[in-house]
mmCIF file with all atom_site columns, C-alpha atoms in Angstrom:
data_model
loop_
_atom_site.group_PDB
_atom_site.id
_atom_site.type_symbol
_atom_site.label_atom_id
_atom_site.label_alt_id
_atom_site.label_comp_id
_atom_site.label_asym_id
_atom_site.label_entity_id
_atom_site.label_seq_id
_atom_site.pdbx_PDB_ins_code
_atom_site.Cartn_x
_atom_site.Cartn_y
_atom_site.Cartn_z
_atom_site.occupancy
_atom_site.B_iso_or_equiv
_atom_site.pdbx_formal_charge
_atom_site.auth_seq_id
_atom_site.auth_comp_id
_atom_site.auth_asym_id
_atom_site.auth_atom_id
_atom_site.pdbx_PDB_model_num
ATOM 1   C CA . ASP A 1 1   ? -171.031 139.594 140.849 1.00 82.00 ? 1   ASP A CA 1
ATOM 2   C CA . VAL A 1 2   ? -172.952 142.426 142.463 1.00 91.00 ? 2   VAL A CA 1
ATOM 3   C CA . PHE A 1 3   ? -171.507 141.532 145.867 1.00 91.00 ? 3   PHE A CA 1
ATOM 4   C CA . PHE A 1 4   ? -167.995 141.220 144.474 1.00 91.00 ? 4   PHE A CA 1
ATOM 5   C CA . LYS A 1 5   ? -168.202 144.571 142.721 1.00 92.00 ? 5   LYS A CA 1
ATOM 6   C CA . ALA A 1 6   ? -169.482 146.210 145.917 1.00 94.00 ? 6   ALA A CA 1
ATOM 7   C CA . TRP A 1 7   ? -166.684 144.567 147.928 1.00 94.00 ? 7   TRP A CA 1
ATOM 8   C CA . LEU A 1 8   ? -164.023 145.859 145.557 1.00 94.00 ? 8   LEU A CA 1
ATOM 9   C CA . GLU A 1 9   ? -165.472 149.357 145.820 1.00 94.00 ? 9   GLU A CA 1
ATOM 10  C CA . GLN A 1 10  ? -165.372 149.142 149.615 1.00 95.00 ? 10  GLN A CA 1
ATOM 11  C CA . PHE A 1 11  ? -161.795 147.920 149.569 1.00 95.00 ? 11  PHE A CA 1
ATOM 12  C CA . GLU A 1 12  ? -160.794 150.857 147.416 1.00 95.00 ? 12  GLU A CA 1
ATOM 13  C CA . THR A 1 13  ? -162.497 153.212 149.848 1.00 95.00 ? 13  THR A CA 1
ATOM 14  C CA . LYS A 1 14  ? -161.078 151.654 153.021 1.00 94.00 ? 14  LYS A CA 1
ATOM 15  C CA . LYS A 1 15  ? -157.733 150.240 151.863 1.00 94.00 ? 15  LYS A CA 1
ATOM 16  C CA . ALA A 1 16  ? -155.792 152.634 154.099 1.00 93.00 ? 16  ALA A CA 1
ATOM 17  C CA . GLU A 1 17  ? -157.294 150.850 157.123 1.00 95.00 ? 17  GLU A CA 1
ATOM 18  C CA . PHE A 1 18  ? -156.003 147.421 156.065 1.00 96.00 ? 18  PHE A CA 1
ATOM 19  C CA . ARG A 1 19  ? -152.977 146.277 158.017 1.00 96.00 ? 19  ARG A CA 1
ATOM 20  C CA . ILE A 1 20  ? -150.617 143.547 156.829 1.00 97.00 ? 20  ILE A CA 1
ATOM 21  C CA . ALA A 1 21  ? -152.575 140.675 158.400 1.00 97.00 ? 21  ALA A CA 1
ATOM 22  C CA . SER A 1 22  ? -155.751 141.834 156.656 1.00 97.00 ? 22  SER A CA 1
ATOM 23  C CA . LEU A 1 23  ? -154.005 142.313 153.314 1.00 97.00 ? 23  LEU A CA 1
ATOM 24  C CA . LYS A 1 24  ? -152.637 138.781 153.611 1.00 97.00 ? 24  LYS A CA 1
ATOM 25  C CA . THR A 1 25  ? -156.073 137.388 154.451 1.00 97.00 ? 25  THR A CA 1
ATOM 26  C CA . VAL A 1 26  ? -157.585 139.098 151.413 1.00 96.00 ? 26  VAL A CA 1
ATOM 27  C CA . LEU A 1 27  ? -155.174 137.285 149.082 1.00 96.00 ? 27  LEU A CA 1
ATOM 28  C CA . GLN A 1 28  ? -155.849 134.027 150.892 1.00 96.00 ? 28  GLN A CA 1
ATOM 29  C CA . SER A 1 29  ? -159.590 134.535 150.407 1.00 95.00 ? 29  SER A CA 1
ATOM 30  C CA . PHE A 1 30  ? -159.241 135.201 146.684 1.00 94.00 ? 30  PHE A CA 1
ATOM 31  C CA . PHE A 1 31  ? -157.232 131.996 146.378 1.00 95.00 ? 31  PHE A CA 1
ATOM 32  C CA . ALA A 1 32  ? -159.740 129.969 148.416 1.00 95.00 ? 32  ALA A CA 1
ATOM 33  C CA . LEU A 1 33  ? -162.550 131.244 146.215 1.00 92.00 ? 33  LEU A CA 1
ATOM 34  C CA . LYS A 1 34  ? -160.525 130.477 143.071 1.00 93.00 ? 34  LYS A CA 1
ATOM 35  C CA . VAL A 1 35  ? -161.000 134.059 141.932 1.00 92.00 ? 35  VAL A CA 1
ATOM 36  C CA . TYR A 1 36  ? -158.180 135.844 140.109 1.00 92.00 ? 36  TYR A CA 1
ATOM 37  C CA . PRO A 1 37  ? -157.786 139.341 141.603 1.00 92.00 ? 37  PRO A CA 1
ATOM 38  C CA . PRO A 1 38  ? -158.668 142.082 139.109 1.00 92.00 ? 38  PRO A CA 1
ATOM 39  C CA . GLU A 1 39  ? -155.773 144.292 138.057 1.00 92.00 ? 39  GLU A CA 1
ATOM 40  C CA . THR A 1 40  ? -157.407 147.367 139.613 1.00 92.00 ? 40  THR A CA 1
ATOM 41  C CA . PHE A 1 41  ? -157.493 145.538 142.937 1.00 95.00 ? 41  PHE A CA 1
ATOM 42  C CA . LEU A 1 42  ? -153.900 144.341 142.591 1.00 95.00 ? 42  LEU A CA 1
ATOM 43  C CA . LYS A 1 43  ? -152.774 147.898 141.971 1.00 94.00 ? 43  LYS A CA 1
ATOM 44  C CA . SER A 1 44  ? -154.439 149.082 145.176 1.00 95.00 ? 44  SER A CA 1
ATOM 45  C CA . TRP A 1 45  ? -153.290 146.037 147.133 1.00 96.00 ? 45  TRP A CA 1
ATOM 46  C CA . ILE A 1 46  ? -149.667 146.526 146.058 1.00 95.00 ? 46  ILE A CA 1
ATOM 47  C CA . ARG A 1 47  ? -149.764 150.179 147.034 1.00 94.00 ? 47  ARG A CA 1
ATOM 48  C CA . SER A 1 48  ? -151.256 149.374 150.460 1.00 96.00 ? 48  SER A CA 1
ATOM 49  C CA . PHE A 1 49  ? -148.769 146.559 151.113 1.00 97.00 ? 49  PHE A CA 1
ATOM 50  C CA . ALA A 1 50  ? -145.816 148.721 150.101 1.00 96.00 ? 50  ALA A CA 1
ATOM 51  C CA . LYS A 1 51  ? -146.876 151.472 152.493 1.00 96.00 ? 51  LYS A CA 1
ATOM 52  C CA . ARG A 1 52  ? -146.792 149.002 155.387 1.00 97.00 ? 52  ARG A CA 1
ATOM 53  C CA . ILE A 1 53  ? -143.699 147.074 154.317 1.00 97.00 ? 53  ILE A CA 1
ATOM 54  C CA . ASP A 1 54  ? -141.837 147.943 157.521 1.00 97.00 ? 54  ASP A CA 1
ATOM 55  C CA . GLU A 1 55  ? -144.518 146.108 159.513 1.00 97.00 ? 55  GLU A CA 1
ATOM 56  C CA . THR A 1 56  ? -143.987 142.809 157.717 1.00 98.00 ? 56  THR A CA 1
ATOM 57  C CA . THR A 1 57  ? -142.392 139.658 159.072 1.00 97.00 ? 57  THR A CA 1
ATOM 58  C CA . ILE A 1 58  ? -140.542 137.148 156.932 1.00 97.00 ? 58  ILE A CA 1
ATOM 59  C CA . ARG A 1 59  ? -143.659 134.963 156.980 1.00 97.00 ? 59  ARG A CA 1
ATOM 60  C CA . ASP A 1 60  ? -145.841 137.847 155.768 1.00 98.00 ? 60  ASP A CA 1
ATOM 61  C CA . LEU A 1 61  ? -143.488 138.469 152.862 1.00 98.00 ? 61  LEU A CA 1
ATOM 62  C CA . THR A 1 62  ? -143.284 134.825 151.891 1.00 98.00 ? 62  THR A CA 1
ATOM 63  C CA . THR A 1 63  ? -146.991 134.090 152.240 1.00 97.00 ? 63  THR A CA 1
ATOM 64  C CA . CYS A 1 64  ? -148.084 137.049 150.137 1.00 97.00 ? 64  CYS A CA 1
ATOM 65  C CA . MET A 1 65  ? -145.547 136.401 147.390 1.00 97.00 ? 65  MET A CA 1
ATOM 66  C CA . CYS A 1 66  ? -146.570 132.735 147.298 1.00 97.00 ? 66  CYS A CA 1
ATOM 67  C CA . TYR A 1 67  ? -150.215 133.670 146.782 1.00 97.00 ? 67  TYR A CA 1
ATOM 68  C CA . LEU A 1 68  ? -149.231 136.041 143.986 1.00 96.00 ? 68  LEU A CA 1
ATOM 69  C CA . ALA A 1 69  ? -147.231 133.189 142.461 1.00 96.00 ? 69  ALA A CA 1
ATOM 70  C CA . MET A 1 70  ? -150.177 130.810 142.711 1.00 95.00 ? 70  MET A CA 1
ATOM 71  C CA . PHE A 1 71  ? -152.274 133.440 140.924 1.00 94.00 ? 71  PHE A CA 1
ATOM 72  C CA . GLN A 1 72  ? -149.492 133.482 138.295 1.00 92.00 ? 72  GLN A CA 1
ATOM 73  C CA . VAL A 1 73  ? -149.617 137.260 138.203 1.00 92.00 ? 73  VAL A CA 1
ATOM 74  C CA . LYS A 1 74  ? -148.468 138.667 134.878 1.00 88.00 ? 74  LYS A CA 1
ATOM 75  C CA . PRO A 1 75  ? -148.662 142.451 135.139 1.00 85.00 ? 75  PRO A CA 1
ATOM 76  C CA . SER A 1 76  ? -149.848 144.397 132.128 1.00 86.00 ? 76  SER A CA 1
ATOM 77  C CA . ILE A 1 77  ? -148.009 147.448 130.846 1.00 86.00 ? 77  ILE A CA 1
ATOM 78  C CA . ARG A 1 78  ? -150.273 149.601 133.035 1.00 85.00 ? 78  ARG A CA 1
ATOM 79  C CA . LEU A 1 79  ? -149.258 147.729 136.166 1.00 88.00 ? 79  LEU A CA 1
ATOM 80  C CA . TYR A 1 80  ? -145.667 146.900 135.271 1.00 90.00 ? 80  TYR A CA 1
ATOM 81  C CA . GLU A 1 81  ? -143.929 149.936 136.778 1.00 90.00 ? 81  GLU A CA 1
ATOM 82  C CA . GLN A 1 82  ? -145.784 149.631 140.072 1.00 92.00 ? 82  GLN A CA 1
ATOM 83  C CA . TRP A 1 83  ? -145.210 145.875 140.107 1.00 94.00 ? 83  TRP A CA 1
ATOM 84  C CA . SER A 1 84  ? -141.473 146.389 139.597 1.00 94.00 ? 84  SER A CA 1
ATOM 85  C CA . GLN A 1 85  ? -141.354 148.870 142.461 1.00 95.00 ? 85  GLN A CA 1
ATOM 86  C CA . PHE A 1 86  ? -143.240 146.431 144.676 1.00 96.00 ? 86  PHE A CA 1
ATOM 87  C CA . VAL A 1 87  ? -140.799 143.621 143.882 1.00 96.00 ? 87  VAL A CA 1
ATOM 88  C CA . SER A 1 88  ? -137.872 145.909 144.695 1.00 96.00 ? 88  SER A CA 1
ATOM 89  C CA . ILE A 1 89  ? -139.371 146.981 148.023 1.00 97.00 ? 89  ILE A CA 1
ATOM 90  C CA . TRP A 1 90  ? -140.309 143.397 148.865 1.00 98.00 ? 90  TRP A CA 1
ATOM 91  C CA . SER A 1 91  ? -136.803 142.164 148.036 1.00 97.00 ? 91  SER A CA 1
ATOM 92  C CA . THR A 1 92  ? -135.120 144.823 150.163 1.00 97.00 ? 92  THR A CA 1
ATOM 93  C CA . ARG A 1 93  ? -137.293 143.979 153.139 1.00 98.00 ? 93  ARG A CA 1
ATOM 94  C CA . PHE A 1 94  ? -136.764 140.254 152.675 1.00 98.00 ? 94  PHE A CA 1
ATOM 95  C CA . ARG A 1 95  ? -133.007 140.691 152.561 1.00 97.00 ? 95  ARG A CA 1
ATOM 96  C CA . SER A 1 96  ? -133.108 142.616 155.837 1.00 96.00 ? 96  SER A CA 1
ATOM 97  C CA . LEU A 1 97  ? -134.869 139.708 157.563 1.00 97.00 ? 97  LEU A CA 1
ATOM 98  C CA . ALA A 1 98  ? -133.346 136.735 155.748 1.00 96.00 ? 98  ALA A CA 1
ATOM 99  C CA . SER A 1 99  ? -130.558 135.949 158.218 1.00 95.00 ? 99  SER A CA 1
ATOM 100 C CA . THR A 1 100 ? -132.982 134.554 160.811 1.00 92.00 ? 100 THR A CA 1
ATOM 101 C CA . ALA A 1 101 ? -135.497 133.023 158.388 1.00 96.00 ? 101 ALA A CA 1
ATOM 102 C CA . PRO A 1 102 ? -136.272 129.300 158.758 1.00 96.00 ? 102 PRO A CA 1
ATOM 103 C CA . GLY A 1 103 ? -135.838 126.925 155.864 1.00 96.00 ? 103 GLY A CA 1
ATOM 104 C CA . ASP A 1 104 ? -139.472 126.783 154.811 1.00 97.00 ? 104 ASP A CA 1
ATOM 105 C CA . GLN A 1 105 ? -139.676 130.568 154.453 1.00 97.00 ? 105 GLN A CA 1
ATOM 106 C CA . LEU A 1 106 ? -136.418 130.802 152.518 1.00 98.00 ? 106 LEU A CA 1
ATOM 107 C CA . ALA A 1 107 ? -137.381 127.985 150.154 1.00 98.00 ? 107 ALA A CA 1
ATOM 108 C CA . ASN A 1 108 ? -140.950 129.130 149.584 1.00 98.00 ? 108 ASN A CA 1
ATOM 109 C CA . ALA A 1 109 ? -139.953 132.734 148.939 1.00 98.00 ? 109 ALA A CA 1
ATOM 110 C CA . LEU A 1 110 ? -137.470 131.649 146.290 1.00 98.00 ? 110 LEU A CA 1
ATOM 111 C CA . TRP A 1 111 ? -140.064 129.281 144.809 1.00 98.00 ? 111 TRP A CA 1
ATOM 112 C CA . ALA A 1 112 ? -142.514 132.175 144.466 1.00 98.00 ? 112 ALA A CA 1
ATOM 113 C CA . LEU A 1 113 ? -139.967 134.324 142.651 1.00 97.00 ? 113 LEU A CA 1
ATOM 114 C CA . ALA A 1 114 ? -139.118 131.450 140.324 1.00 97.00 ? 114 ALA A CA 1
ATOM 115 C CA . LYS A 1 115 ? -142.788 130.777 139.557 1.00 96.00 ? 115 LYS A CA 1
ATOM 116 C CA . LEU A 1 116 ? -143.340 134.459 138.820 1.00 96.00 ? 116 LEU A CA 1
ATOM 117 C CA . ARG A 1 117 ? -140.194 134.551 136.674 1.00 94.00 ? 117 ARG A CA 1
ATOM 118 C CA . ILE A 1 118 ? -138.740 137.297 138.823 1.00 95.00 ? 118 ILE A CA 1
ATOM 119 C CA . ARG A 1 119 ? -134.971 137.107 138.740 1.00 94.00 ? 119 ARG A CA 1
ATOM 120 C CA . PRO A 1 120 ? -133.731 138.622 142.000 1.00 95.00 ? 120 PRO A CA 1
ATOM 121 C CA . SER A 1 121 ? -130.554 140.655 142.249 1.00 94.00 ? 121 SER A CA 1
ATOM 122 C CA . ASP A 1 122 ? -127.171 139.116 142.958 1.00 92.00 ? 122 ASP A CA 1
ATOM 123 C CA . ASP A 1 123 ? -127.272 140.821 146.371 1.00 93.00 ? 123 ASP A CA 1
ATOM 124 C CA . PHE A 1 124 ? -130.562 139.080 147.134 1.00 95.00 ? 124 PHE A CA 1
ATOM 125 C CA . ILE A 1 125 ? -129.117 135.689 146.193 1.00 94.00 ? 125 ILE A CA 1
ATOM 126 C CA . THR A 1 126 ? -126.025 136.361 148.304 1.00 93.00 ? 126 THR A CA 1
ATOM 127 C CA . GLU A 1 127 ? -128.231 137.103 151.326 1.00 95.00 ? 127 GLU A CA 1
ATOM 128 C CA . TRP A 1 128 ? -130.352 134.051 150.566 1.00 96.00 ? 128 TRP A CA 1
ATOM 129 C CA . THR A 1 129 ? -127.407 131.664 150.284 1.00 94.00 ? 129 THR A CA 1
ATOM 130 C CA . ASN A 1 130 ? -125.818 133.086 153.443 1.00 94.00 ? 130 ASN A CA 1
ATOM 131 C CA . ALA A 1 131 ? -129.095 132.540 155.281 1.00 96.00 ? 131 ALA A CA 1
ATOM 132 C CA . PHE A 1 132 ? -129.332 129.038 153.807 1.00 95.00 ? 132 PHE A CA 1
ATOM 133 C CA . GLU A 1 133 ? -125.909 128.095 155.120 1.00 93.00 ? 133 GLU A CA 1
ATOM 134 C CA . SER A 1 134 ? -126.589 129.683 158.527 1.00 93.00 ? 134 SER A CA 1
ATOM 135 C CA . ASN A 1 135 ? -129.960 127.982 158.959 1.00 94.00 ? 135 ASN A CA 1
ATOM 136 C CA . LEU A 1 136 ? -129.207 124.694 157.233 1.00 93.00 ? 136 LEU A CA 1
ATOM 137 C CA . SER A 1 137 ? -130.509 122.607 160.115 1.00 94.00 ? 137 SER A CA 1
ATOM 138 C CA . SER A 1 138 ? -134.014 124.016 159.575 1.00 95.00 ? 138 SER A CA 1
ATOM 139 C CA . PHE A 1 139 ? -134.233 122.597 156.042 1.00 96.00 ? 139 PHE A CA 1
ATOM 140 C CA . ASP A 1 140 ? -135.881 119.237 155.435 1.00 96.00 ? 140 ASP A CA 1
ATOM 141 C CA . SER A 1 141 ? -135.920 117.232 152.215 1.00 96.00 ? 141 SER A CA 1
ATOM 142 C CA . SER A 1 142 ? -138.923 119.126 150.849 1.00 96.00 ? 142 SER A CA 1
ATOM 143 C CA . THR A 1 143 ? -137.498 122.600 151.402 1.00 97.00 ? 143 THR A CA 1
ATOM 144 C CA . LEU A 1 144 ? -134.069 121.517 150.155 1.00 97.00 ? 144 LEU A CA 1
ATOM 145 C CA . ALA A 1 145 ? -135.659 120.261 146.935 1.00 97.00 ? 145 ALA A CA 1
ATOM 146 C CA . ILE A 1 146 ? -137.777 123.385 146.513 1.00 97.00 ? 146 ILE A CA 1
ATOM 147 C CA . GLY A 1 147 ? -134.795 125.658 147.119 1.00 97.00 ? 147 GLY A CA 1
ATOM 148 C CA . LEU A 1 148 ? -132.601 123.847 144.609 1.00 96.00 ? 148 LEU A CA 1
ATOM 149 C CA . TRP A 1 149 ? -135.378 123.687 142.004 1.00 96.00 ? 149 TRP A CA 1
ATOM 150 C CA . SER A 1 150 ? -135.910 127.435 142.380 1.00 97.00 ? 150 SER A CA 1
ATOM 151 C CA . MET A 1 151 ? -132.217 128.181 141.962 1.00 95.00 ? 151 MET A CA 1
ATOM 152 C CA . ALA A 1 152 ? -132.132 125.989 138.862 1.00 94.00 ? 152 ALA A CA 1
ATOM 153 C CA . ARG A 1 153 ? -135.187 127.660 137.344 1.00 95.00 ? 153 ARG A CA 1
ATOM 154 C CA . LEU A 1 154 ? -133.713 131.116 137.978 1.00 94.00 ? 154 LEU A CA 1
ATOM 155 C CA . ASN A 1 155 ? -130.499 130.039 136.202 1.00 91.00 ? 155 ASN A CA 1
ATOM 156 C CA . PHE A 1 156 ? -128.077 131.230 138.843 1.00 88.00 ? 156 PHE A CA 1
ATOM 157 C CA . ASP A 1 157 ? -124.500 129.977 138.832 1.00 86.00 ? 157 ASP A CA 1
ATOM 158 C CA . LEU A 1 158 ? -124.067 128.411 142.253 1.00 89.00 ? 158 LEU A CA 1
ATOM 159 C CA . SER A 1 159 ? -120.831 128.396 144.202 1.00 89.00 ? 159 SER A CA 1
ATOM 160 C CA . ASP A 1 160 ? -118.953 125.278 145.267 1.00 88.00 ? 160 ASP A CA 1
ATOM 161 C CA . GLU A 1 161 ? -119.650 126.227 148.878 1.00 91.00 ? 161 GLU A CA 1
ATOM 162 C CA . PHE A 1 162 ? -123.402 126.381 148.349 1.00 92.00 ? 162 PHE A CA 1
ATOM 163 C CA . LEU A 1 163 ? -123.525 123.132 146.384 1.00 92.00 ? 163 LEU A CA 1
ATOM 164 C CA . ASP A 1 164 ? -121.406 121.312 148.969 1.00 93.00 ? 164 ASP A CA 1
ATOM 165 C CA . ALA A 1 165 ? -123.622 122.579 151.789 1.00 94.00 ? 165 ALA A CA 1
ATOM 166 C CA . TRP A 1 166 ? -126.741 121.533 149.889 1.00 95.00 ? 166 TRP A CA 1
ATOM 167 C CA . LYS A 1 167 ? -125.355 118.048 149.180 1.00 94.00 ? 167 LYS A CA 1
ATOM 168 C CA . GLN A 1 168 ? -124.419 117.529 152.828 1.00 94.00 ? 168 GLN A CA 1
ATOM 169 C CA . ALA A 1 169 ? -127.882 118.569 153.970 1.00 95.00 ? 169 ALA A CA 1
ATOM 170 C CA . TRP A 1 170 ? -129.514 116.380 151.317 1.00 95.00 ? 170 TRP A CA 1
ATOM 171 C CA . MET A 1 171 ? -127.505 113.334 152.420 1.00 94.00 ? 171 MET A CA 1
ATOM 172 C CA . ARG A 1 172 ? -128.841 113.947 155.928 1.00 93.00 ? 172 ARG A CA 1
ATOM 173 C CA . GLU A 1 173 ? -132.462 114.197 154.776 1.00 94.00 ? 173 GLU A CA 1
ATOM 174 C CA . LYS A 1 174 ? -132.788 112.072 151.623 1.00 88.00 ? 174 LYS A CA 1
ATOM 175 C CA . ASP A 1 175 ? -133.854 108.888 153.443 1.00 89.00 ? 175 ASP A CA 1
ATOM 176 C CA . PHE A 1 176 ? -136.872 110.798 154.747 1.00 88.00 ? 176 PHE A CA 1
ATOM 177 C CA . SER A 1 177 ? -137.795 112.394 151.438 1.00 89.00 ? 177 SER A CA 1
ATOM 178 C CA . SER A 1 178 ? -141.028 111.816 149.564 1.00 93.00 ? 178 SER A CA 1
ATOM 179 C CA . SER A 1 179 ? -140.988 110.623 145.969 1.00 94.00 ? 179 SER A CA 1
ATOM 180 C CA . ASP A 1 180 ? -142.039 114.124 144.875 1.00 94.00 ? 180 ASP A CA 1
ATOM 181 C CA . SER A 1 181 ? -139.135 115.770 146.728 1.00 95.00 ? 181 SER A CA 1
ATOM 182 C CA . LEU A 1 182 ? -136.690 113.204 145.391 1.00 94.00 ? 182 LEU A CA 1
ATOM 183 C CA . SER A 1 183 ? -137.882 113.740 141.830 1.00 95.00 ? 183 SER A CA 1
ATOM 184 C CA . LEU A 1 184 ? -137.763 117.520 142.185 1.00 95.00 ? 184 LEU A CA 1
ATOM 185 C CA . ALA A 1 185 ? -134.242 117.455 143.622 1.00 95.00 ? 185 ALA A CA 1
ATOM 186 C CA . LYS A 1 186 ? -132.967 115.126 140.903 1.00 94.00 ? 186 LYS A CA 1
ATOM 187 C CA . SER A 1 187 ? -134.417 117.222 138.083 1.00 94.00 ? 187 SER A CA 1
ATOM 188 C CA . ALA A 1 188 ? -132.996 120.406 139.613 1.00 95.00 ? 188 ALA A CA 1
ATOM 189 C CA . TRP A 1 189 ? -129.563 118.862 140.061 1.00 93.00 ? 189 TRP A CA 1
ATOM 190 C CA . LYS A 1 190 ? -129.516 117.687 136.442 1.00 92.00 ? 190 LYS A CA 1
ATOM 191 C CA . ARG A 1 191 ? -130.461 121.167 135.242 1.00 91.00 ? 191 ARG A CA 1
ATOM 192 C CA . ILE A 1 192 ? -127.716 122.766 137.329 1.00 91.00 ? 192 ILE A CA 1
ATOM 193 C CA . GLN A 1 193 ? -125.219 120.128 136.195 1.00 87.00 ? 193 GLN A CA 1
ATOM 194 C CA . LYS A 1 194 ? -126.080 120.813 132.558 1.00 87.00 ? 194 LYS A CA 1
ATOM 195 C CA . ARG A 1 195 ? -125.686 124.552 133.079 1.00 82.00 ? 195 ARG A CA 1
ATOM 196 C CA . GLN A 1 196 ? -122.510 124.525 135.163 1.00 80.00 ? 196 GLN A CA 1
ATOM 197 C CA . GLY A 1 197 ? -120.901 121.385 133.791 1.00 71.00 ? 197 GLY A CA 1
ATOM 198 C CA . ALA A 1 198 ? -117.816 120.174 135.567 1.00 47.00 ? 198 ALA A CA 1
ATOM 199 C CA . LEU A 1 199 ? -118.321 122.614 138.418 1.00 50.00 ? 199 LEU A CA 1
ATOM 200 C CA . VAL A 1 200 ? -121.172 120.491 139.759 1.00 53.00 ? 200 VAL A CA 1
ATOM 201 C CA . GLY A 1 201 ? -119.638 117.096 139.169 1.00 49.00 ? 201 GLY A CA 1
ATOM 202 C CA . ALA A 1 202 ? -121.449 113.802 139.456 1.00 41.00 ? 202 ALA A CA 1
#
């Protein structure tokens, strides 16, 4: 506890020196240690990450948001405004890089938002689905299942074009899918079918 308190104090003092790779490693270390980051730290981390947002790659964005999702961050009233600003900045940067993102990054980023119960803007989803259709060959059964599950959890109405593209890709990959991926895809499809009815079909 003494060490941890001293470390947090040092981070606060030297946070301006932390580049994106270091900020990412810090989250990874918290997760490895099974320590939930204190809100005071999260506030400083968010501010530092936001200041360096233009330095991030698609993998940086996805990795950091996934760690925050695994921490199941639920910002208090004190942190909420800053958290909302962070999500907005993160989303804008992600959209700017999405067109060349591989399937695992697209799927995992959407999974993180769904786990955090962050409903992205329609513009974000448009960019995401465009990137999905452009980079369809980079999706395997796992990332297809994760992507569909995330869409279902976020309760977005999906276009015929997206659903047709997803089904075609799934037919290509389903024979190589694990039981977990198959179960996830089936549950997501049922949820979407229930929500959109006849639009989804059988």
